[in-house]
mmCIF file of C-alpha atoms in Angstrom:
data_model
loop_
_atom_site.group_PDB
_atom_site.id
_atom_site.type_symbol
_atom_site.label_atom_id
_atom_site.label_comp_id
_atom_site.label_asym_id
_atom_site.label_seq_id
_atom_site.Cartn_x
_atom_site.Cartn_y
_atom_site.Cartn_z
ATOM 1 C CA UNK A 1 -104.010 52.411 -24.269
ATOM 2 C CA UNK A 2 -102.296 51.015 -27.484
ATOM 3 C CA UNK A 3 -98.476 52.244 -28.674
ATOM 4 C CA UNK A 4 -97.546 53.176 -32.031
ATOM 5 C CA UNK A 5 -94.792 51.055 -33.102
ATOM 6 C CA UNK A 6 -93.469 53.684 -36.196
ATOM 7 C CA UNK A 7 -90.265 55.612 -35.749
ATOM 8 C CA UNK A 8 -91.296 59.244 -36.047
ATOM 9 C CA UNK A 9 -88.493 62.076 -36.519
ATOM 10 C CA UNK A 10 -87.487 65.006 -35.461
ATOM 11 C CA UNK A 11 -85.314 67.836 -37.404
ATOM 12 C CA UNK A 12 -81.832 66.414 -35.897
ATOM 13 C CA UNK A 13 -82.386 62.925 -36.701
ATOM 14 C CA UNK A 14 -82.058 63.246 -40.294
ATOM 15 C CA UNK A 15 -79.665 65.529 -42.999
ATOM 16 C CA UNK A 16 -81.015 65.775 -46.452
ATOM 17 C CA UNK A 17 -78.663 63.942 -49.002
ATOM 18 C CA UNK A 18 -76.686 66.085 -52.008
ATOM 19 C CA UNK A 19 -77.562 65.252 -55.693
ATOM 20 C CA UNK A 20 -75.907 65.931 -58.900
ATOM 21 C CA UNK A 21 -76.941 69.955 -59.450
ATOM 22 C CA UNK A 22 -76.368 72.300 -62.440
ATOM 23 C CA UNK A 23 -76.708 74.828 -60.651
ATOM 24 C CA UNK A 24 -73.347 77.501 -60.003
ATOM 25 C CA UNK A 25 -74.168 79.755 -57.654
ATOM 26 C CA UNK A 26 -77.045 80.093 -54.990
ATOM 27 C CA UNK A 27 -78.075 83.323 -56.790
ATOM 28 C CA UNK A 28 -79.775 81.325 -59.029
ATOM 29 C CA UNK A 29 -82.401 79.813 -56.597
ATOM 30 C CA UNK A 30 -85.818 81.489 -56.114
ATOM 31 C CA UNK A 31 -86.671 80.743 -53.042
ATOM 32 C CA UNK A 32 -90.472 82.926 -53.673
ATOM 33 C CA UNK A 33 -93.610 80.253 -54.049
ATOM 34 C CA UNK A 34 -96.685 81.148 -55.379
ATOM 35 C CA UNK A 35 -99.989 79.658 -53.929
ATOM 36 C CA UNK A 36 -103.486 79.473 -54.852
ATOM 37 C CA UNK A 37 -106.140 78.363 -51.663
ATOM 38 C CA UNK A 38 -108.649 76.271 -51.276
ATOM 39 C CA UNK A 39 -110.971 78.532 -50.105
ATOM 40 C CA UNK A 40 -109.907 81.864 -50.612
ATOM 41 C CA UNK A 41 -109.986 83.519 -53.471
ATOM 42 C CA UNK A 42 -106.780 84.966 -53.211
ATOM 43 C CA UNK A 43 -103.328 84.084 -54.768
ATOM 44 C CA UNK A 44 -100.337 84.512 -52.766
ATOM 45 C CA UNK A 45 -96.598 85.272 -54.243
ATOM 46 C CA UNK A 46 -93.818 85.224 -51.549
ATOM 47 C CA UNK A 47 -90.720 83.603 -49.299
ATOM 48 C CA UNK A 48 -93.436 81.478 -47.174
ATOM 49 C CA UNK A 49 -91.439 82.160 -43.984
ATOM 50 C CA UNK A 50 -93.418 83.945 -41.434
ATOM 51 C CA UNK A 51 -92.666 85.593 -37.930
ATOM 52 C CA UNK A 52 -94.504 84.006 -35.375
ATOM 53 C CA UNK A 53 -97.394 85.595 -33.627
ATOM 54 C CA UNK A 54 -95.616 85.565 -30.351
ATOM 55 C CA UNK A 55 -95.571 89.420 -28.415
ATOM 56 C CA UNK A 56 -91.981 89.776 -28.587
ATOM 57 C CA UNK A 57 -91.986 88.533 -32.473
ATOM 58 C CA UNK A 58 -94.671 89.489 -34.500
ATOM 59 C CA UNK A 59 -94.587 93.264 -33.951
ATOM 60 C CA UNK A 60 -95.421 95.825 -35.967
ATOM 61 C CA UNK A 61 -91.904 96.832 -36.087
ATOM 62 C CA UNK A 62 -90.846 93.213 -37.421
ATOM 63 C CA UNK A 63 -93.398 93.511 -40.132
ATOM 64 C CA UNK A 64 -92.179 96.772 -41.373
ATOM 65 C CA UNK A 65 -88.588 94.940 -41.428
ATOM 66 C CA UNK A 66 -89.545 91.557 -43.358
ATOM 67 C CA UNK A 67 -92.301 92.847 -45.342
ATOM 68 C CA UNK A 68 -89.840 94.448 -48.108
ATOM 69 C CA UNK A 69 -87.771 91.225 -48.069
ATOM 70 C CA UNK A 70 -91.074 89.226 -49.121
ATOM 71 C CA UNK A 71 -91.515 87.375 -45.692
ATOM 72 C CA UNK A 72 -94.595 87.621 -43.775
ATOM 73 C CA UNK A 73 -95.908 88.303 -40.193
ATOM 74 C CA UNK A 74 -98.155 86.775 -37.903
ATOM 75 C CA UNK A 75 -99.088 89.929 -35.564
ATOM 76 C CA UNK A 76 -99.722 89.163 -31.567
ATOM 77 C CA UNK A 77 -103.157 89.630 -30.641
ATOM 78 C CA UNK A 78 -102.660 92.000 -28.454
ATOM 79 C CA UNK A 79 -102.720 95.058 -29.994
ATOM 80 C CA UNK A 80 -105.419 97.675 -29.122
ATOM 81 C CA UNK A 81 -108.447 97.927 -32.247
ATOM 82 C CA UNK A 82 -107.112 101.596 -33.359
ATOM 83 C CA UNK A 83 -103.388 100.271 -33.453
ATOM 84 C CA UNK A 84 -104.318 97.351 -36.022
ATOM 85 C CA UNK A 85 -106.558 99.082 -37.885
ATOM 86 C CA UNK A 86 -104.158 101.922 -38.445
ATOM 87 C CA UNK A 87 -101.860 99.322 -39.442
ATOM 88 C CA UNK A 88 -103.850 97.808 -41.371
ATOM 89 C CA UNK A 89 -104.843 100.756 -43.963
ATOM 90 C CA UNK A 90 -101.411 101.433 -44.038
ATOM 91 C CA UNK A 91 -100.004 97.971 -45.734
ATOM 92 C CA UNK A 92 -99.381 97.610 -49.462
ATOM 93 C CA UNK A 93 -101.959 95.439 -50.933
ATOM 94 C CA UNK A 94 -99.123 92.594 -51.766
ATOM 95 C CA UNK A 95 -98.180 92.520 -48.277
ATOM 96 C CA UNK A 96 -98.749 88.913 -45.909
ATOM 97 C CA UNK A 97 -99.657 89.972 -42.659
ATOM 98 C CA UNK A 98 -101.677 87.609 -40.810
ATOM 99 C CA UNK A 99 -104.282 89.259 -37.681
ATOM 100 C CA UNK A 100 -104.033 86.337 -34.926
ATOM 101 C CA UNK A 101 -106.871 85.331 -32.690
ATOM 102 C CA UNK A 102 -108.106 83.121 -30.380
ATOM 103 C CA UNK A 103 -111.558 81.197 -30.099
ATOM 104 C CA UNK A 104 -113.533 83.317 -27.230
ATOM 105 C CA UNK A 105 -116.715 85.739 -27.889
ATOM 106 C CA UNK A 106 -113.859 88.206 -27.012
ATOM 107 C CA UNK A 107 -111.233 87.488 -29.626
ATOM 108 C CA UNK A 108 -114.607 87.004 -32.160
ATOM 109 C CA UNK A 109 -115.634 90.334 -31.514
ATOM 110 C CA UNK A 110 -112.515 92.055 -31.844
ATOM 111 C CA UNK A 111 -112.216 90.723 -35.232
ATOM 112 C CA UNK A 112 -115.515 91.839 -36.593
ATOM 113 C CA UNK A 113 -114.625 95.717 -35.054
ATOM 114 C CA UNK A 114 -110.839 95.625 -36.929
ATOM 115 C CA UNK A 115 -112.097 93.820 -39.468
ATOM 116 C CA UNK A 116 -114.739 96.068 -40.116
ATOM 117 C CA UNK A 117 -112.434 99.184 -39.851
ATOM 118 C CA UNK A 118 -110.171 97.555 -42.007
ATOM 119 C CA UNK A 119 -111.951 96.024 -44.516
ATOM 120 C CA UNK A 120 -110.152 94.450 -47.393
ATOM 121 C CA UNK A 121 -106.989 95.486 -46.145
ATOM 122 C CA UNK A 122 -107.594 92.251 -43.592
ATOM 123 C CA UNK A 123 -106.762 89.394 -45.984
ATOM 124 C CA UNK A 124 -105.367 86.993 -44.130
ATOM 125 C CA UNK A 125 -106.488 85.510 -40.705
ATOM 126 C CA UNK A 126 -104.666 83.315 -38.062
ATOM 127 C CA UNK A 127 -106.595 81.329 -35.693
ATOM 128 C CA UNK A 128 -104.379 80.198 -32.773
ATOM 129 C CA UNK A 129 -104.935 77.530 -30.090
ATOM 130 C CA UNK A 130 -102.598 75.371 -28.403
ATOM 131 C CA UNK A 131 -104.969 72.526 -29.174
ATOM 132 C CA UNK A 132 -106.367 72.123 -32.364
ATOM 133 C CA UNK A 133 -108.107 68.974 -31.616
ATOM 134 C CA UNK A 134 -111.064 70.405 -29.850
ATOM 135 C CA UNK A 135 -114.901 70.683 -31.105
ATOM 136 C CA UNK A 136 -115.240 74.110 -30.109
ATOM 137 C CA UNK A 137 -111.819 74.935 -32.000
ATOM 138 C CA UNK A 138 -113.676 73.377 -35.203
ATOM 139 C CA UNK A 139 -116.912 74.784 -34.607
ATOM 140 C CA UNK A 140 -115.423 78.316 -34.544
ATOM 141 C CA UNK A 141 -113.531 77.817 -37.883
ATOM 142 C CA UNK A 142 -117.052 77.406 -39.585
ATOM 143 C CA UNK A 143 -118.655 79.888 -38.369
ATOM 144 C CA UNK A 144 -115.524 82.018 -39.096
ATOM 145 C CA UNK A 145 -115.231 80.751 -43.228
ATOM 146 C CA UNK A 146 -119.052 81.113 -42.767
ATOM 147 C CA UNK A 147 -118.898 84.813 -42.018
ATOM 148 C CA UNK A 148 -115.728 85.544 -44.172
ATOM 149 C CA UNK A 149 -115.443 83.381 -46.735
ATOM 150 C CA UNK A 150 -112.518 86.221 -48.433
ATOM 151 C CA UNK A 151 -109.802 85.583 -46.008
ATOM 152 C CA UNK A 152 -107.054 82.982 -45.930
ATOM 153 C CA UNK A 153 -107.031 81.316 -43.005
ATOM 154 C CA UNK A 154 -104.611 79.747 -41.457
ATOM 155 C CA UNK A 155 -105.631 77.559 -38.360
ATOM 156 C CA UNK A 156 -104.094 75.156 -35.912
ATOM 157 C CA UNK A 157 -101.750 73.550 -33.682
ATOM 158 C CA UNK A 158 -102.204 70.137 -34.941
ATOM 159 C CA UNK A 159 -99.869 67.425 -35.588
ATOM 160 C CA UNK A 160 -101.548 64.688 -37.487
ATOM 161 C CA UNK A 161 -102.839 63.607 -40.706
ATOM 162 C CA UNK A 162 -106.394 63.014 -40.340
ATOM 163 C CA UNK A 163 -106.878 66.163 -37.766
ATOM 164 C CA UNK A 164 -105.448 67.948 -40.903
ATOM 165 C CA UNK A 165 -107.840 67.089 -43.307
ATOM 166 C CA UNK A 166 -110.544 67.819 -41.107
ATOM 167 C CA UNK A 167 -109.491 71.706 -40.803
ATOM 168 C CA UNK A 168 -108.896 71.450 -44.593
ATOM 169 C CA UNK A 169 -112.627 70.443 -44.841
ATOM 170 C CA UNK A 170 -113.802 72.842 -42.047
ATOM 171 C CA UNK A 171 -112.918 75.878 -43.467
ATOM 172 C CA UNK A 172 -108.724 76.329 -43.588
ATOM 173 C CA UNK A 173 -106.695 76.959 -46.077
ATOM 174 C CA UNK A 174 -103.313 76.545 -44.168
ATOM 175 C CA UNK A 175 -102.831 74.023 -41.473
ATOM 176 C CA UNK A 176 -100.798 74.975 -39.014
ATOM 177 C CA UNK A 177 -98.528 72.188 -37.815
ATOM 178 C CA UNK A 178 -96.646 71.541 -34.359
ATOM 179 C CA UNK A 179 -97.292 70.777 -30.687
ATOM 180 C CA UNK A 180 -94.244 71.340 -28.322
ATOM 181 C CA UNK A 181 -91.503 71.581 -30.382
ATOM 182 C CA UNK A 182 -90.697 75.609 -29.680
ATOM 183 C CA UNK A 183 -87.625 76.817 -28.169
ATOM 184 C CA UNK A 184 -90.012 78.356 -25.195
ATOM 185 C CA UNK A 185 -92.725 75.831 -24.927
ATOM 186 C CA UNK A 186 -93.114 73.039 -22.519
ATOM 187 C CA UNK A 187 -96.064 71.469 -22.940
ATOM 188 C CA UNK A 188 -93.961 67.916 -24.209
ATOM 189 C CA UNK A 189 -92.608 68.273 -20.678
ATOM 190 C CA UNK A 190 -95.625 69.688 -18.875
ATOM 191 C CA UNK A 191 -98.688 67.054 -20.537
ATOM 192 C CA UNK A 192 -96.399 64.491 -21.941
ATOM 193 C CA UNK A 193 -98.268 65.574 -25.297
ATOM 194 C CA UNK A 194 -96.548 66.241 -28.705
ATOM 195 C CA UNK A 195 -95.189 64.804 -31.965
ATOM 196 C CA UNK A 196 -91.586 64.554 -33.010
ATOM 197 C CA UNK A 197 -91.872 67.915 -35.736
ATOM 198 C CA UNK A 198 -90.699 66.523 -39.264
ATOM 199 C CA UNK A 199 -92.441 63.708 -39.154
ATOM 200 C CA UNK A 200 -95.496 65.923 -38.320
ATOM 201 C CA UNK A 201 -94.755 67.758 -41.260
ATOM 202 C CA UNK A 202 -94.468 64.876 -43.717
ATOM 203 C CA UNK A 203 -97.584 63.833 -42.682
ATOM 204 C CA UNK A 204 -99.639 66.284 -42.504
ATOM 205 C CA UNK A 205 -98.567 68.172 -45.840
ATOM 206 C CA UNK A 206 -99.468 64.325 -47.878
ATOM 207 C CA UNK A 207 -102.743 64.903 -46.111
ATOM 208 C CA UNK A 208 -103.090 68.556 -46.886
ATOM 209 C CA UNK A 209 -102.249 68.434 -49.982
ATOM 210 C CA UNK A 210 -104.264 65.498 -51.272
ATOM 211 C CA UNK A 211 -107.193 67.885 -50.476
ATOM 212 C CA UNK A 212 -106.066 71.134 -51.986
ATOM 213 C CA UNK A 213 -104.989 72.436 -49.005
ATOM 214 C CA UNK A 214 -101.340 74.172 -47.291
ATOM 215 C CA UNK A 215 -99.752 73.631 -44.669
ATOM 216 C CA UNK A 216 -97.432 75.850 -41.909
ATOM 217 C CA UNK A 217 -94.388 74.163 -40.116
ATOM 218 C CA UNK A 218 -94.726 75.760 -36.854
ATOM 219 C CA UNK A 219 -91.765 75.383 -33.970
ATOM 220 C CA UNK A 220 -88.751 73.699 -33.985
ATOM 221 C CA UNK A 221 -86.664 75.577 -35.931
ATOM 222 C CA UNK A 222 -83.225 76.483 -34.696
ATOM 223 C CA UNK A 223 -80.887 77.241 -37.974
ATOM 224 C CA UNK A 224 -81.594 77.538 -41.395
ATOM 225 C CA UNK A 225 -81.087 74.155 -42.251
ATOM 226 C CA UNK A 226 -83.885 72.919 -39.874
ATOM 227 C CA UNK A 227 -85.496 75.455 -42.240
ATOM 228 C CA UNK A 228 -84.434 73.567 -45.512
ATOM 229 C CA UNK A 229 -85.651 70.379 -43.674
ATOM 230 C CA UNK A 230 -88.909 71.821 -43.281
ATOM 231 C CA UNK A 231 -89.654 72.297 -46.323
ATOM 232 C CA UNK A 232 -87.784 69.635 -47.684
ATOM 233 C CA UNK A 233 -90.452 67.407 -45.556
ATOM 234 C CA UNK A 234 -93.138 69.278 -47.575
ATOM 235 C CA UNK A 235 -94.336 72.426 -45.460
ATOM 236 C CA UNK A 236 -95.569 75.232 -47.512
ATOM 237 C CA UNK A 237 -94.740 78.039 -45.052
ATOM 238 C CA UNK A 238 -92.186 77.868 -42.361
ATOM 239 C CA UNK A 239 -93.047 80.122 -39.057
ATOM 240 C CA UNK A 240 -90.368 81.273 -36.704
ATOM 241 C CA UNK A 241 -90.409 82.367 -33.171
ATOM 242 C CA UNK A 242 -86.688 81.945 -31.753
ATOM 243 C CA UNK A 243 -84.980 82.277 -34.597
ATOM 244 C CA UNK A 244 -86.453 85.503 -34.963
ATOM 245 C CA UNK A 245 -86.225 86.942 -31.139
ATOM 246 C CA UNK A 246 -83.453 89.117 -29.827
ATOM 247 C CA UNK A 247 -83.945 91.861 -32.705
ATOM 248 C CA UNK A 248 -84.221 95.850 -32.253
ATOM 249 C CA UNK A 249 -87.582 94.612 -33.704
ATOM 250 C CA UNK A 250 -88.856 92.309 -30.987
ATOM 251 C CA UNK A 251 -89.577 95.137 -28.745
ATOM 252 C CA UNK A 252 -88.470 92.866 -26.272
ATOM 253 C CA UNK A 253 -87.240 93.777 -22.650
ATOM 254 C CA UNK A 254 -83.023 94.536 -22.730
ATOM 255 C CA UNK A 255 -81.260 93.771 -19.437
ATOM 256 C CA UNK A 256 -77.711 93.599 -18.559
ATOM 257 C CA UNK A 257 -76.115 90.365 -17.074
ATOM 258 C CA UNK A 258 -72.635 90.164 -16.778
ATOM 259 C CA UNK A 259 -72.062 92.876 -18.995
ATOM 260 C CA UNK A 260 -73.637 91.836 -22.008
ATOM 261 C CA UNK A 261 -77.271 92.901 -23.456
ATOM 262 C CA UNK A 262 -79.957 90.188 -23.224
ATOM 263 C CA UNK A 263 -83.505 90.176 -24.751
ATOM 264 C CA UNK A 264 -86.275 88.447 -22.360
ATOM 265 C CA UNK A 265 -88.102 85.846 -24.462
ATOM 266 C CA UNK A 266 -91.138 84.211 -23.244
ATOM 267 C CA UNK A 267 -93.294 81.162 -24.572
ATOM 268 C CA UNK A 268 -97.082 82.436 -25.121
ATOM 269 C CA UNK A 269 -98.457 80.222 -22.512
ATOM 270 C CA UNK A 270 -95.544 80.497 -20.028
ATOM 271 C CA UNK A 271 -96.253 82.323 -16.441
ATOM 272 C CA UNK A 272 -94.471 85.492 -18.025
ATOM 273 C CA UNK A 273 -97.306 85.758 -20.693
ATOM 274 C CA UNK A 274 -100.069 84.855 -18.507
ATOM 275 C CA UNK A 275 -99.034 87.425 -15.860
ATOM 276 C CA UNK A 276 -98.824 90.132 -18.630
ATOM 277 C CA UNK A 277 -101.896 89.795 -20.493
ATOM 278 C CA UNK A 278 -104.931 87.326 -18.172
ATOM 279 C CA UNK A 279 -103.968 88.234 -14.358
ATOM 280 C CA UNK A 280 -101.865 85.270 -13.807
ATOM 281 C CA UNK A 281 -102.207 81.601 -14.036
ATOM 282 C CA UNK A 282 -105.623 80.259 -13.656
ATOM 283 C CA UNK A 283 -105.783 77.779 -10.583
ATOM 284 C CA UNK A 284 -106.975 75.147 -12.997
ATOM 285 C CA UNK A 285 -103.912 75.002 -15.258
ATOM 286 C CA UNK A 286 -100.153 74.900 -15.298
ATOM 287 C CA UNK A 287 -98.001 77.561 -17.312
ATOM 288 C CA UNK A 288 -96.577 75.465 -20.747
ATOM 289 C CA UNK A 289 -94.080 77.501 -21.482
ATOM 290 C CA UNK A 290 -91.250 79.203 -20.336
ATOM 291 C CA UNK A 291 -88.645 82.434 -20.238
ATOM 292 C CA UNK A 292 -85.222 83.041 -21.398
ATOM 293 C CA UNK A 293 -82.489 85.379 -21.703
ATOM 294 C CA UNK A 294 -81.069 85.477 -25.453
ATOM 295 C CA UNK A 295 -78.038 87.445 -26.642
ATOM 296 C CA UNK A 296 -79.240 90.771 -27.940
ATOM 297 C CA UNK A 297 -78.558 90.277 -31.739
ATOM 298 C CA UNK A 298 -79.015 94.055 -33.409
ATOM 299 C CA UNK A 299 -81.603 94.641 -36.368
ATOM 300 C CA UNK A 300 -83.193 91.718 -37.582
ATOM 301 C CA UNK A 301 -81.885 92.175 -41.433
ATOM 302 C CA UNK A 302 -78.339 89.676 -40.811
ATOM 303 C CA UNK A 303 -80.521 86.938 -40.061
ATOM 304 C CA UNK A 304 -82.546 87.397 -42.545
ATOM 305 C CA UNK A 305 -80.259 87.390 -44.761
ATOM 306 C CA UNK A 306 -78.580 84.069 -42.906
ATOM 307 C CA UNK A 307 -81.678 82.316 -42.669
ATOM 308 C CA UNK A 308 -82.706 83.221 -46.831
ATOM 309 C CA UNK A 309 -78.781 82.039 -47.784
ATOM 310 C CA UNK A 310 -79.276 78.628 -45.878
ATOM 311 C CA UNK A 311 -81.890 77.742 -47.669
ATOM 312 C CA UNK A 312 -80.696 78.750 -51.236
ATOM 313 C CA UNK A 313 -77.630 76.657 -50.130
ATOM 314 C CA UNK A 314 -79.477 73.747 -49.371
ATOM 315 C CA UNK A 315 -81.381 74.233 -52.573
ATOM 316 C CA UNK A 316 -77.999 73.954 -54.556
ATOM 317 C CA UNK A 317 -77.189 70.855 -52.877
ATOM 318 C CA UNK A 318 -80.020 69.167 -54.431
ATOM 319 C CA UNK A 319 -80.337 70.511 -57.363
ATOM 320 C CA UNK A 320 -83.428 72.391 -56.636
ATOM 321 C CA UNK A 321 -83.822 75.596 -58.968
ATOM 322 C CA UNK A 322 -86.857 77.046 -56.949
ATOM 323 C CA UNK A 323 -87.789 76.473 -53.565
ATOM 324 C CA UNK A 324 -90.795 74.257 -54.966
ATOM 325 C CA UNK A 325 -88.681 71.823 -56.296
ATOM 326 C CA UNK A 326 -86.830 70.896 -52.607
ATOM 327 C CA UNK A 327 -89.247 68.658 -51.275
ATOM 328 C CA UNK A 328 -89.196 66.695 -54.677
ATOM 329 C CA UNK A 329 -85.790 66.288 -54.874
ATOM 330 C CA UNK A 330 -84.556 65.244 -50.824
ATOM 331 C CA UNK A 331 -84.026 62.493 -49.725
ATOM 332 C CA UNK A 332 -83.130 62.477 -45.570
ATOM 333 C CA UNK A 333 -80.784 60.352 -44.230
ATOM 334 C CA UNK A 334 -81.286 58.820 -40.481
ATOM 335 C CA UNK A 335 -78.446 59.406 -38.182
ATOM 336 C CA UNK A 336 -77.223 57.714 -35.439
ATOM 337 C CA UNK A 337 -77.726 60.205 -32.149
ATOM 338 C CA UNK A 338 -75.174 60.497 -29.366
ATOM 339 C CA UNK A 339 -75.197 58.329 -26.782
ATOM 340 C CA UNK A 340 -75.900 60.852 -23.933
ATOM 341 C CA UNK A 341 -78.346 62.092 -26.300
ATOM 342 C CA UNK A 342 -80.671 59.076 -26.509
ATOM 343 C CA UNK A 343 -79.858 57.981 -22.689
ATOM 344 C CA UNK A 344 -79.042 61.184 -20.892
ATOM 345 C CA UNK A 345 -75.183 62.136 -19.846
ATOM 346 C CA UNK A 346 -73.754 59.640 -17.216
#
């Protein structure tokens, strides 16, 4: 047993300082990035936020919604083979849609069918474990860049530097970054496991990108400027579950309580999930995640458009012309939490 000694931080223990700007209006922020990979030959031109691959997220519906706004979409895995494929052929060859997948035979062989089906029309590929720190987990990834050496991958949870440059040298091209920090996940309360998310972030991108490689702030996020922290901390694409839930898009469950509309919204790995999609809760685990109720909140293009203006506004308080130039240009500040924050309400 040993304890680490340096503070870490989390999203609402810091604000990000204003600097002298010339800039007059948010208009004048691009708030696109354009990436090359480390692997794949592909280059990528974008808003690097993405819609989580959760099953009440990243629909097709959602997609079809952000995809003409320049944000991407992490589809759920569990869509039937003709549904993606049809999918698929239908996108525009600039689109960012990322098929998610797990590590078994199952989720393997899947993949080869769509992807075969599909063809070049699959460009970009998210591989999706809870824990990113296992041998299988990294044995998969090469024989996945092995087999397709075309497609961007994107591959995680992790939450540390040196785990990061691993992937990077196994076969990712984007890291993705975060364990426990969701709205719906509680495996911080469940395994006593996790990693206070900005700090996460500024470490892992100096790792990432001292090899070449991107990474994907993943959880956390609960306004815009959490956002604009992100990415101020160095993350090259920001993913959202809650932030995104409760839209006409979500093709989430509506139920009335109290005479309002509510949207169920349920962690991947909660009871909910399990129960849906593998029979239940194995008798060897415990459910790390959980369900709420969240206000229905109409089409998802408002918060889109809230989300996109919250980070141009944070751009013009630092001067920042393009999105690129944030994480050059902030500095955080620590503050002081609330009592009952630190030590619990007496």
């Amino acid at each position: 047993m040993r304890i680490e000694e340096e503070l870490k931080l989390d999203f609402k223990d810091v604000l990000i300082r204003p600097k002298r700007s010339t800039l007059t209006s948010r208009s004048e922020v691009d708030i696109a990035r354009e990436f090359a990979f480390r692997h794949a030959a592909r280059k990528y031109h974008g808003i690097p936020i993405v819609a989580a691959n959760m099953d009440t997220v990243g629909t097709f519906e959602m997609a079809r919604a952000l995809l003409p706004q320049g944000l991407a979409v992490a589809l759920h895995k569990h869509y039937d083979d003709p549904d993606l494929t049809a999918f698929f052929n239908a996108l525009p060859a600039t689109a960012t849609v990322f098929y998610s997948m797990g590590i078994t035979r199952a989720d393997y062989d899947k993949f080869r069918r769509v992807k075969d089906a599909a063809g070049d029309a699959i460009a970009y590929v998210c591989v999706d474990v809870a824990n990113g720190y296992t041998k299988s987990f990294v044995d998969f990834l090469h024989k996945l860049r092995d087999v397709y050496p075309q497609v961007v991958i994107m591959a995680g949870n992790v939450v540390t530097g040196e785990m990061t440059e691993e992937l990077i040298l196994d076969g990712a091209d984007i890291v993705k970054v975060g364990i426990g920090p969701g709205s719906v996940c509680t495996t911080r309360k469940m395994a006593g496991v996790g990693y206070p998310q900005l700090s996460a972030i500024i470490e892992c991108a100096d790792a990432a990108h001292g090899l070449g490689g991107l990474i994907c702030a993943d959880g956390g996020c609960a306004a815009p400027g959490d956002i604009a922290k992100a990415f101020g901390g160095g993350a090259d694409f920001v993913m959202l579950g809650g932030m995104l839930a409760g839209h006409d898009e979500c093709m989430g469950e509506i139920v009335e309580r109290d005479g309002a509309r509510k949207v169920r919204f349920y962690g991947m790995s909660s009871r909910t999930a399990m129960e849906r999609y593998a029979g239940g809760v194995a008798e060897y685990r415990a459910a790390e995640g959980k369900e709420v109720l969240l206000d229905y909140r109409g089409a998802v293009d408002n918060t889109v458009q809230e989300i996109l203006g919250g980070v141009r506004s944070a751009c013009t308080y630092v001067g920042a012309r393009k999105l690129k130039e944030l994480s050059k240009r902030t500095t955080f500040i620590r503050v002081a939490r609330q009592l009952n924050e630190v030590f619990g309400a007496s």
